XYZ file of C-alpha atoms in Angstrom:
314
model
C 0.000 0.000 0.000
C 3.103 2.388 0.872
C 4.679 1.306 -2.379
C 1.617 2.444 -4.192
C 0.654 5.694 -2.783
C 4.672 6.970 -3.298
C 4.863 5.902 -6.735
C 1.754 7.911 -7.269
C 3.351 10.777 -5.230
C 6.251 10.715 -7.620
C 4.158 10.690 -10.760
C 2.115 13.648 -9.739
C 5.331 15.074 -9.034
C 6.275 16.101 -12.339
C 9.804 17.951 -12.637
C 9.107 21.696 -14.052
C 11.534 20.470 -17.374
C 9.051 18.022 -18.272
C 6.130 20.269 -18.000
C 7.620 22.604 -20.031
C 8.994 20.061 -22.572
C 5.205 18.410 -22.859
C 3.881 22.253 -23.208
C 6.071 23.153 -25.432
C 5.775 20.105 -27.690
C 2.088 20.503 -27.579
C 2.260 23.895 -28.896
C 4.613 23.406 -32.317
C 2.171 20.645 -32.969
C -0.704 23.066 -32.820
C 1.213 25.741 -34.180
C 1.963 23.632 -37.727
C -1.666 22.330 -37.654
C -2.413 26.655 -37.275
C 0.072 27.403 -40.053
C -1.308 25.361 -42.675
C -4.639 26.147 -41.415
C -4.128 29.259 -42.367
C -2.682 28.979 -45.348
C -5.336 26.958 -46.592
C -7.614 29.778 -45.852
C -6.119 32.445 -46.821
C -5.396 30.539 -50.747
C -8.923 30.123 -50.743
C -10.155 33.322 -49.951
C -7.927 35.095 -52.490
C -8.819 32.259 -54.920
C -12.502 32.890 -54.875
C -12.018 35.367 -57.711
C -9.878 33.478 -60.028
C -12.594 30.809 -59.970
C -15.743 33.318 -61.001
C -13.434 35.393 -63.484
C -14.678 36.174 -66.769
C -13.288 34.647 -70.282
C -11.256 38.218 -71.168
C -9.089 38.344 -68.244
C -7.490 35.186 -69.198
C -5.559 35.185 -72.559
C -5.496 33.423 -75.911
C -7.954 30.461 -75.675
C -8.462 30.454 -72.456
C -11.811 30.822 -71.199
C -11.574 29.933 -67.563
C -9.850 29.272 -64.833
C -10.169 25.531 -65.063
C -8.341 25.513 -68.876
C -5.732 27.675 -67.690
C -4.695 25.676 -64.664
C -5.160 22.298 -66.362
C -1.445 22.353 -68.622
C 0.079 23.523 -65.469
C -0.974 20.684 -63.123
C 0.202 18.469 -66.058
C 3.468 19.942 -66.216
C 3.918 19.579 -62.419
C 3.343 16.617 -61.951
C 4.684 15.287 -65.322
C 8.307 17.051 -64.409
C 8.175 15.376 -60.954
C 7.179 12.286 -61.776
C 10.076 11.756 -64.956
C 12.452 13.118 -62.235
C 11.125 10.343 -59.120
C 11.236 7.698 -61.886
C 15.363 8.734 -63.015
C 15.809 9.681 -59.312
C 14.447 6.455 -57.008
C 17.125 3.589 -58.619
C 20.000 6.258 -58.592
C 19.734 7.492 -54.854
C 18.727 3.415 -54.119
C 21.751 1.862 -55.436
C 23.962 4.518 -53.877
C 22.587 4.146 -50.598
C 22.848 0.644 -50.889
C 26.578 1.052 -52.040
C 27.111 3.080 -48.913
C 25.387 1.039 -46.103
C 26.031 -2.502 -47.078
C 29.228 -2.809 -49.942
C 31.483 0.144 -49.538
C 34.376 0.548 -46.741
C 33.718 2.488 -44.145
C 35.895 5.725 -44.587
C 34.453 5.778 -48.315
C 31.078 5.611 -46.793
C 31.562 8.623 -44.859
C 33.278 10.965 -47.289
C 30.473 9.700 -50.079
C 27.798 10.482 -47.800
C 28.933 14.005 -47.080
C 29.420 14.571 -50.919
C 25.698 13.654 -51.374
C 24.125 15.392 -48.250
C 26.179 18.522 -49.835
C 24.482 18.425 -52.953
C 21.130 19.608 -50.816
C 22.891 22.675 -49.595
C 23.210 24.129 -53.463
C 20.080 26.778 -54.106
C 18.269 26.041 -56.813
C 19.281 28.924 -58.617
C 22.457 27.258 -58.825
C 21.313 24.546 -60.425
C 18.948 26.295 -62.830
C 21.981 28.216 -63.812
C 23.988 24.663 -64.287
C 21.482 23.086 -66.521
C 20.670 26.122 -68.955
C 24.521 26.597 -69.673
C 25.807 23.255 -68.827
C 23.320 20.542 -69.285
C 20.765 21.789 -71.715
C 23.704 22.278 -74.300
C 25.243 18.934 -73.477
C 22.346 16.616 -74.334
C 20.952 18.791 -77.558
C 22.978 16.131 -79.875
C 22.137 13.275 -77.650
C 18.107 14.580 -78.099
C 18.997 14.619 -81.810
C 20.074 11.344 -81.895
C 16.676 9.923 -80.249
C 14.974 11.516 -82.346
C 16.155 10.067 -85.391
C 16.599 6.703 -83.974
C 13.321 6.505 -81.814
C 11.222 9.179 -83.191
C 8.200 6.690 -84.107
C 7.998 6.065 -80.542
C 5.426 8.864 -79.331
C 7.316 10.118 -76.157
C 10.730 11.059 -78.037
C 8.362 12.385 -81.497
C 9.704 15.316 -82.787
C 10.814 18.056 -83.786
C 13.840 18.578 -81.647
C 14.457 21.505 -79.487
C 17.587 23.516 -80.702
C 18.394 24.845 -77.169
C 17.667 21.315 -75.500
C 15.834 23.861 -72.941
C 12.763 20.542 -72.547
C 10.807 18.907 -69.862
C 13.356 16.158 -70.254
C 16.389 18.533 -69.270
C 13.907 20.219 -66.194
C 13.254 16.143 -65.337
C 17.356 15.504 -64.742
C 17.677 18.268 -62.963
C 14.986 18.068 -60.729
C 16.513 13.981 -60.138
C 19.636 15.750 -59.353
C 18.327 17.848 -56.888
C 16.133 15.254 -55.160
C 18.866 12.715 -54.928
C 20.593 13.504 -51.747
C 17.243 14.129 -49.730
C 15.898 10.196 -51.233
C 19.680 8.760 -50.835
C 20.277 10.375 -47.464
C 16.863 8.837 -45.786
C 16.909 5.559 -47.602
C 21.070 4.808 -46.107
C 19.559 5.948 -42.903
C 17.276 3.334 -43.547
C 18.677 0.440 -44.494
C 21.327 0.947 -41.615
C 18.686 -0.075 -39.511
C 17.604 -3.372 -40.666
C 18.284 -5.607 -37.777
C 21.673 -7.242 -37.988
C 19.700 -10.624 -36.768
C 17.776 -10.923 -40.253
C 20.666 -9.956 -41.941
C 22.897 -12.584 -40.690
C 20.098 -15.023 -40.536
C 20.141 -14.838 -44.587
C 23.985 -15.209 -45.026
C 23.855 -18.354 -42.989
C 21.420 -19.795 -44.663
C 23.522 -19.677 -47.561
C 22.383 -16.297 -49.392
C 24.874 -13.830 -51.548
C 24.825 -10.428 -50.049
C 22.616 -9.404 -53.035
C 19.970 -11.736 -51.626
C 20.340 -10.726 -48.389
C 19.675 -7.279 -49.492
C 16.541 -8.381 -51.586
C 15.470 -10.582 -48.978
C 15.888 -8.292 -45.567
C 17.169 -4.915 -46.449
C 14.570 -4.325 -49.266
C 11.347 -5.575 -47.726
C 12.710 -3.940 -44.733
C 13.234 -0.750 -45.927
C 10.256 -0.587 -48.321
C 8.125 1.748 -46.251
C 10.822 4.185 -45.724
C 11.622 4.317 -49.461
C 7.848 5.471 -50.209
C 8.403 7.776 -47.893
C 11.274 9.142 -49.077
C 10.098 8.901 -52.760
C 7.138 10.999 -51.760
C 9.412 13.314 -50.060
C 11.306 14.019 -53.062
C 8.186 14.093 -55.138
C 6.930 17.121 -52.682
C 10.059 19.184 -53.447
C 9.752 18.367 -57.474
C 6.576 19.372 -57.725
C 7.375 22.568 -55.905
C 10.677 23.856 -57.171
C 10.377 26.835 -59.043
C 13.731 28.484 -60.130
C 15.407 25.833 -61.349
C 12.139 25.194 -63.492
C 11.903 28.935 -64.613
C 15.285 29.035 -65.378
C 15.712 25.898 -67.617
C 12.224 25.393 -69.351
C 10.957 26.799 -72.639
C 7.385 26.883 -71.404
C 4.200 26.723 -73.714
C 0.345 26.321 -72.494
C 0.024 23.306 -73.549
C -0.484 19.340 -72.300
C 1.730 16.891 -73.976
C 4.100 14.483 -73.224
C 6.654 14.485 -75.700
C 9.684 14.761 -73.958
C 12.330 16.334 -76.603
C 10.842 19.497 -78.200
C 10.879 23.199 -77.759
C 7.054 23.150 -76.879
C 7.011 22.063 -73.435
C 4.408 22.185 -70.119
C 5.315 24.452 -67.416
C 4.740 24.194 -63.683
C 2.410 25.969 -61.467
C 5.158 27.711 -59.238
C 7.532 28.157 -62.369
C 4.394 30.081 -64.067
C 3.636 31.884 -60.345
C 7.759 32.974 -60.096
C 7.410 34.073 -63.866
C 4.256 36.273 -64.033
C 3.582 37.397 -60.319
C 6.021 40.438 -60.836
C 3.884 41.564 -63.604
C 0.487 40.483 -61.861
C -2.103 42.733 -60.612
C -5.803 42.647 -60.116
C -7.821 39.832 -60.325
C -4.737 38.102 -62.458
C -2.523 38.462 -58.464
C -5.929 35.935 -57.586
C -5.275 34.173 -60.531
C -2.432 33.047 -59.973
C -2.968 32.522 -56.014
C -5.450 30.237 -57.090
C -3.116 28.086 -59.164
C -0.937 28.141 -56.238
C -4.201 26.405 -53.921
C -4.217 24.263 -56.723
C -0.467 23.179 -56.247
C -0.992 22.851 -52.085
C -4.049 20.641 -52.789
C -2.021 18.482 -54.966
C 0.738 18.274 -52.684
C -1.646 17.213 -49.808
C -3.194 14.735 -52.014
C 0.045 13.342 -52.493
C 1.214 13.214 -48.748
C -2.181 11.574 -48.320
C -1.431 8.744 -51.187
C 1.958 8.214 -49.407
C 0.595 7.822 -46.028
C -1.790 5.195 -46.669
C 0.664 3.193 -48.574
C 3.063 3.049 -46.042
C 0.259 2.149 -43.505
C -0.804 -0.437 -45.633
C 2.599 -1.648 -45.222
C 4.136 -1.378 -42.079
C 3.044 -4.974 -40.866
C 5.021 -6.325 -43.470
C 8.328 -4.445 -43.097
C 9.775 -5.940 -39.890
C 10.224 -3.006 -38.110
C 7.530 -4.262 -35.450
């Protein structure tokens, strides 16, 4: 009886750090959750406008607000997706390469070369592929097109600048690398050493090990990752403004000088410019872009949910 009225003396008696540790925890949670909260609202509010204009505020074809946003959503999410699909293998096999097969001091000094590559602005790499990479792969876009040109994705004609939604694509996958490769090492450093050695005594080559325990292991964290790298594609907007030769339109040829933009590429281009109802315009397109971003978060969530029991992490 003692016993049980002092420990209930002690947990009453809760140190002042730890009530001001639980407060202030309690309070960034609700502050985020205010944050996007208001956001949300405010987008909306200064949407409402866009969404009612009339056919001659918009230009050329357009007649609403629906058939202006409608290339840019393509664009976004066609850029991200070409850059998650060049990105994902890359930033897999090197984190592999650095957890599991290379020494340890070259493990190191290759991580910190990749975790640098998320401390260069985007500018910088906007800057990189317009005079370095665009120019580089012209005659390689040249080439596909005259060897694969029936094949509708690499149709042409060929851009002459090699300023395309394929060029924006690689350099979006380089800039998304070292956030997918840095959480996916941190990852697959975790995969308990029991299931690891359990498959290299049963007679497994460290490449099955690594499909048989890392991978399945890891899965969850690699959708998260992937989805985390998706985010900042879809929102990147310099390096996008910078290197794409946009055009209103939806296609997905990858290699010609008539290419989708992106919703915050078109927002970074024309906002300076912007006033009126075309400042709610283009606010709106930007609710457009947070709605697909939380759809996307959303997507990601469930799938990992869906797969936690299965990843061996419980």
């Amino acid at each position: 009886m003692t016993t049980t009225v002092a420990a209930t003396t002690i947990k009453a008696r809760q140190r002042p750090g730890d009530r001001v540790f639980s407060g202030a925890t309690v309070i960034s949670g609700g502050l985020i959750l205010a944050v996007l909260a208001a956001v949300a609202i405010f987008l909306l509010i200064e949407s409402i406008p866009a969404f009612v204009a009339p056919a001659d505020e918009f230009s050329g074809d357009i007649t609403n607000f629906w058939s202006y946003v409608g290339p840019l959503v393509f664009g976004t999410i066609w850029s991200a997706i070409l850059a998650l699909i060049m990105a994902v293998p890359i930033a897999i096999g090197i984190a592999l390469f650095i957890s599991h097969f290379a020494p340890r001091k070259l493990a190191q000094g290759l991580g910190y070369v990749i975790d640098l590559l998320a401390a260069v602005p985007s500018v910088v790499f906007g800057l990189w592929g317009i005079t370095v990479l665009a120019p580089l792969v012209q005659p390689f876009y040249s080439n596909i097109v005259d060897v694969f040109g029936w094949f509708p994705l690499f149709a042409g004609p060929v851009s002459g600048t090699g300023r395309t939604i394929m060029t924006v694509a690689i350099v979006l996958a380089v800039m998304i690398l070292p956030i997918i490769t840095a959480i996916c090492r941190e990852i697959f450093l975790q995969t308990p050493l029991l299931h690891e050695e359990a498959a290299l005594a049963l007679g497994a080559t460290r490449w099955e090990m690594i499909r048989m325990a890392v991978l399945p292991f890891g899965l969850p964290g690699i959708i998260s990752a992937s989805m985390l790298g998706l985010g900042r594609a879809l929102g990147e907007t310099m390096a996008v403004a910078m290197v794409l030769s946009p055009s209103a339109v939806v296609s997905f040829v990858l290699l010609t000088s008539q290419n989708p933009t992106t919703i915050a590429a078109n927002i970074a281009l024309n906002f300076p410019e912007a006033n009126g109802i075309g400042v709610n315009i283009l606010l709106a397109t930007g609710l457009i872009l947070f709605v697909v971003t939380l759809i996307v978060n959303m997507i990601a969530r469930v799938i990992i949910n869906s797969r936690k029991a299965f990843s061996g992490a419980n």
